[in-house]
Coordinates of C-alpha atoms in Angstrom, one line a residue:
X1 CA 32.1 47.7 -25.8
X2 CA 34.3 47.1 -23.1
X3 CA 37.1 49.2 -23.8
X4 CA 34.1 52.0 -23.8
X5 CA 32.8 51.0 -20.6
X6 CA 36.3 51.0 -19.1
X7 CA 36.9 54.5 -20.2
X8 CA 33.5 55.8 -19.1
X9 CA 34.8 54.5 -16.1
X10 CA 37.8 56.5 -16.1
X11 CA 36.1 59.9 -17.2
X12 CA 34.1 59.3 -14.2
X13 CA 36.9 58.8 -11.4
X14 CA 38.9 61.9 -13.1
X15 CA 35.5 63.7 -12.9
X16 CA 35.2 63.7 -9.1
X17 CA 38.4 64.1 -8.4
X18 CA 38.4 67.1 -10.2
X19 CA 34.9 68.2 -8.9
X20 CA 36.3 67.5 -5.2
X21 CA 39.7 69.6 -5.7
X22 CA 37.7 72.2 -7.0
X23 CA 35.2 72.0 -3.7
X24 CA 37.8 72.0 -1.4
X25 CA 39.5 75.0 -3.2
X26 CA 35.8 76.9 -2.6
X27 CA 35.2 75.9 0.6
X28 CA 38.6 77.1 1.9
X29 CA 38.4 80.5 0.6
X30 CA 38.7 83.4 3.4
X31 CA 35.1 82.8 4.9
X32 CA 35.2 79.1 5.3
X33 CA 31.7 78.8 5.5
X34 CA 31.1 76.5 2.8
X35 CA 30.0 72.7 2.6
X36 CA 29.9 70.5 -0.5
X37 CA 26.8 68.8 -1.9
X38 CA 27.9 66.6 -4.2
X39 CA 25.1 66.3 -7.0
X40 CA 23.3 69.3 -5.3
X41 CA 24.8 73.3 -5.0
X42 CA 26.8 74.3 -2.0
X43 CA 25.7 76.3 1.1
X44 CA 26.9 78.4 3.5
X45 CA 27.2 76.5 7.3
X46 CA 27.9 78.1 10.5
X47 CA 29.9 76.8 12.5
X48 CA 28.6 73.6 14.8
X49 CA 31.8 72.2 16.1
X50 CA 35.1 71.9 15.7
X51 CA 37.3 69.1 14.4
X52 CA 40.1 68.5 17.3
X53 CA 41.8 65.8 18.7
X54 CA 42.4 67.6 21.9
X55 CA 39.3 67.0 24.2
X56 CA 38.2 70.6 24.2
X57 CA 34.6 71.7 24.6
X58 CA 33.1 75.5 24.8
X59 CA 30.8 76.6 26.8
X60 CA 28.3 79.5 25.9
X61 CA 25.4 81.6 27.1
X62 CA 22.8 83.4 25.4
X63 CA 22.1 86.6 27.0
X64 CA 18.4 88.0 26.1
X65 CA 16.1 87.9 29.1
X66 CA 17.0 89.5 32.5
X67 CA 20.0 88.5 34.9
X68 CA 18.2 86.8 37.7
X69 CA 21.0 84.0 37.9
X70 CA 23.7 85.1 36.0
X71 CA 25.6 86.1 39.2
X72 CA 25.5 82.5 39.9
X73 CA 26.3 81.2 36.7
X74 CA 29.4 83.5 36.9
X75 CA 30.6 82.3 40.6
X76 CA 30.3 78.4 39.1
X77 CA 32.2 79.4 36.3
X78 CA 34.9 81.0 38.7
X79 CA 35.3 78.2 41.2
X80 CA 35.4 75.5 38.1
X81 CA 38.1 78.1 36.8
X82 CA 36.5 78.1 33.3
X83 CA 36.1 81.1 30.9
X84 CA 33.5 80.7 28.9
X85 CA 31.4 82.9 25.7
X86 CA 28.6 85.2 26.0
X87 CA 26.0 86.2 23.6
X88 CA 24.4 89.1 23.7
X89 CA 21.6 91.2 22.3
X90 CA 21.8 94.6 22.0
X91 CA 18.8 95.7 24.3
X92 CA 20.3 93.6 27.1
X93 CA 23.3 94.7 27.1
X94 CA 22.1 98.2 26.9
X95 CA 19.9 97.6 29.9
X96 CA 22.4 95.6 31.8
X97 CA 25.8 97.8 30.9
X98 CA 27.2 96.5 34.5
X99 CA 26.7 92.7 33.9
X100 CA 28.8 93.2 30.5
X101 CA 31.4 94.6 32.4
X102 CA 31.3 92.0 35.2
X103 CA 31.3 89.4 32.2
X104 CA 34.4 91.0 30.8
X105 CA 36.3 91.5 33.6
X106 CA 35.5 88.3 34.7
X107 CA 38.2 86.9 31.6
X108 CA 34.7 85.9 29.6
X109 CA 34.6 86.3 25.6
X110 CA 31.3 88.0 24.1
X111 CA 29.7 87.8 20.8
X112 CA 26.8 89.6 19.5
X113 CA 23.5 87.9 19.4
X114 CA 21.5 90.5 17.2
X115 CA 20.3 93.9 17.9
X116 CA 16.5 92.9 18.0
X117 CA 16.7 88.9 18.8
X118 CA 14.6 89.0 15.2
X119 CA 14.4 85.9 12.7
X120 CA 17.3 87.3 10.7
X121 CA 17.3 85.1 7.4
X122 CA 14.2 87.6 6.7
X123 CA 16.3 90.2 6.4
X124 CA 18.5 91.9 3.5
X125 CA 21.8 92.6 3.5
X126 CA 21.8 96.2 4.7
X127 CA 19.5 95.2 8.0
X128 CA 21.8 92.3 8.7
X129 CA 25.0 94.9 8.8
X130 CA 22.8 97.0 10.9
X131 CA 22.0 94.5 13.3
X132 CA 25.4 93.7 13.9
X133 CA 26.9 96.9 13.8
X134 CA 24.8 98.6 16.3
X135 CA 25.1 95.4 19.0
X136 CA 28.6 95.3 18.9
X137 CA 28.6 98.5 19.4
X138 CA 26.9 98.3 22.3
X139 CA 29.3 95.7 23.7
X140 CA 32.1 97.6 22.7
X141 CA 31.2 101.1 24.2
X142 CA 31.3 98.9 27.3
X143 CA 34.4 96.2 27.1
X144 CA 37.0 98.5 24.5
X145 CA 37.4 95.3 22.6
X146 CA 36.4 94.3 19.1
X147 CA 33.6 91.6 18.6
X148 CA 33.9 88.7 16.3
X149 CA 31.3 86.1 17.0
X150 CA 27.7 86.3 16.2
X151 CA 25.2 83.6 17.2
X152 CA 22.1 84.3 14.9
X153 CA 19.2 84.1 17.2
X154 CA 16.8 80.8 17.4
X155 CA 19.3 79.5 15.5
X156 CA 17.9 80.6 12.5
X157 CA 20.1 81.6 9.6
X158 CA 20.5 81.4 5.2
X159 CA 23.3 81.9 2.8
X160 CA 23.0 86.0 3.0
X161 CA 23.2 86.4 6.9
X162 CA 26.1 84.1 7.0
X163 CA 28.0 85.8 4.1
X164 CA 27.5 89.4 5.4
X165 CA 28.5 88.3 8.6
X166 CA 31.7 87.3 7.4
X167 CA 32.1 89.8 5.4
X168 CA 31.6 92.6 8.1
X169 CA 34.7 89.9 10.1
X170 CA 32.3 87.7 11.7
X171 CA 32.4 83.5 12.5
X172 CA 28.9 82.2 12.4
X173 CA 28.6 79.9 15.7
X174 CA 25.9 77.4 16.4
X175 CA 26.0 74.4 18.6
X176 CA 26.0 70.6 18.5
X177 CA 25.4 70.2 22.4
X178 CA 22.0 71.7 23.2
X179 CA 21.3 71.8 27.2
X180 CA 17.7 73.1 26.8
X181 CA 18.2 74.8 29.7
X182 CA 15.7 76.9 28.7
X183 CA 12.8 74.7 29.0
X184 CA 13.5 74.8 32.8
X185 CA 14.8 71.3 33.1
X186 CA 15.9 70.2 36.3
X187 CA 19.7 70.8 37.1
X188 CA 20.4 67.3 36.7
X189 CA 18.1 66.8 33.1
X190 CA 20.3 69.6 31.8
X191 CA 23.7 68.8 32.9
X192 CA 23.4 64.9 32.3
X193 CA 22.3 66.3 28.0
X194 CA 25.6 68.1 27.8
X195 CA 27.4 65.4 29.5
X196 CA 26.4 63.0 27.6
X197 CA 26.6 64.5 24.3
X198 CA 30.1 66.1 24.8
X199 CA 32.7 65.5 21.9
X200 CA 36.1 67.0 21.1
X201 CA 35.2 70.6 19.9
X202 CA 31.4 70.5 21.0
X203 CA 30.4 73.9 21.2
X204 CA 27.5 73.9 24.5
X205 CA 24.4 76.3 24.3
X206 CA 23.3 77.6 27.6
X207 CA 21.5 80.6 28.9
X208 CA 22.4 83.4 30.9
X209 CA 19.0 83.5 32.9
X210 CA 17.8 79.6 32.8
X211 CA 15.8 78.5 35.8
X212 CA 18.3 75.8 36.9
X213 CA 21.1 76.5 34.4
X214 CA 23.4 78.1 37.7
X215 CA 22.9 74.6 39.2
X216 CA 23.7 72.8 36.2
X217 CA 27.2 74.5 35.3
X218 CA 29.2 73.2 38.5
X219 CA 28.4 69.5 37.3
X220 CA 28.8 70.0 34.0
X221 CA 32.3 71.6 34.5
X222 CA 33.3 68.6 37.4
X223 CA 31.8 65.7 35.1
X224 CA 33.7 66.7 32.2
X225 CA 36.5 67.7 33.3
X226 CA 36.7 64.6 35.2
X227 CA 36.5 62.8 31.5
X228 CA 39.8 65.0 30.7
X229 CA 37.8 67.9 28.7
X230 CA 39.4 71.1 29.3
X231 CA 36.6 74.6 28.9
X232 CA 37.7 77.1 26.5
X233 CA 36.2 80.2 24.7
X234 CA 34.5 79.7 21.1
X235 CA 37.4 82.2 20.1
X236 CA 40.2 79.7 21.1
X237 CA 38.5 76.8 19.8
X238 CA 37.9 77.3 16.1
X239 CA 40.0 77.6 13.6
X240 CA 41.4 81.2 12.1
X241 CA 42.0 80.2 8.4
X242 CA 43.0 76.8 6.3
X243 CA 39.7 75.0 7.3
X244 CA 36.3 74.2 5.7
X245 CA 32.8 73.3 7.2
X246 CA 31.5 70.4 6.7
X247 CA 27.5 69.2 6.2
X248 CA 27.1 68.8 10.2
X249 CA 28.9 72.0 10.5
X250 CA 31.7 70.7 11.9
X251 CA 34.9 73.0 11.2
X252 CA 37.7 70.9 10.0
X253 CA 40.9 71.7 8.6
X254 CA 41.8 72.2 5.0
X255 CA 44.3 69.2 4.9

């Protein structure tokens, strides 16, 4: 009885290592967007950070509603000297053509954020490639250059948006640093929640037209980069290839 329980024991170690080498093999495929569940299936993650030891952080802004303080968001980003990533829908930027080039120009990156600003895990395949064909487009008529990220709006997302996205060359981005900007927090409410929730490779959601965002962003930017963080675009933060995504959504490398 021993001997069997002994070798039961065995079976079982070579088991998982087997089951975790073959994880790691699917979850490094050319999307990435996998995490393991051991016990459970796997599922496709956007991505929610990035593993670094380099105290980089992104900072982003959703771009749906109006411009009334996005010309002030863009000075603070100039005089903190940081480039940061743009979302936009496709209505917006079809309304506001000048503030994507003024965005652009201004050395930002810009992703799509939907054609419609719809709940997008209700949709099939087709309407997903739709969406994010025709609102690149839009950004692209504008800027000349190709579009590869794509925030899914209200954060809402399933297996099938995130595998047609990467499949039509698109990196799924979320967030692990909420400001909640949007709720009209005062400057200080917002920029102290970023602060204090920054990590290597946080990825920071903002908003192009928050109430107090404009006044947030110069604090944000001194604070951290007082703590040694240094701004860059979602682009130049994750990770091209040889990576996975873990359960949090954190991006981390393959080795």
């Amino acid at each position: 009885m021993k001997f069997a329980v002994v070798s039961f024991k065995k079976i079982m170690v070579i088991s998982l290592a087997f089951l975790l080498i073959f994880g790691l093999c699917f979850i490094t495929d050319k999307t990435g967007a996998y995490a393991v569940y051991f016990g459970n299936t796997t599922r496709l993650i956007p991505i929610y950070s990035v593993e670094t030891k380099q105290k980089k952080v992104a900072i982003s802004f959703d771009c749906a509603w109006g411009t009334e303080h996005t010309d002030a968001i863009l000075k603070a980003l100039e005089v903190g000297e940081v480039s940061a990533t743009f979302f936009m829908v496709e209505f917006w930027a079809q309304k506001y053509p000048d503030f994507v080039k003024k965005i652009d120009e201004a050395g930002h990156e810009i992703g799509t954020h939907s054609a419609t600003h719809s709940y997008m895990s209700k949709q099939n395949a087709e309407e997903i490639k739709s969406e994010l064909k025709t609102s690149s487009n839009a950004i692209t008529s504008v800027t000349g250059k190709k579009v590869e990220l794509f925030r899914p709006p209200y954060g809402d997302y399933d297996d099938e948006l995130i595998r047609t996205a990467s499949e039509q060359g698109y990196y799924t981005i979320q967030w692990d640093n909420d400001s909640l900007d949007w709720k009209d927090l005062s400057a200080t409410d917002i920029a102290m929640r970023v602060i204090n929730n920054a990590q290597n490779g946080s990825i920071i959601l903002m908003h192009n037209n928050g109430l107090h965002t404009a006044e947030a962003v110069p604090i944000i930017i001194e604070t951290l980069k007082n703590k040694g963080f240094e701004f860059v675009p979602i682009g130049k933060l994750i990770m091209r290839e040889n990576y996975f995504i873990d359960s949090t959504g954190r991006q981390q490398p393959s080795t």
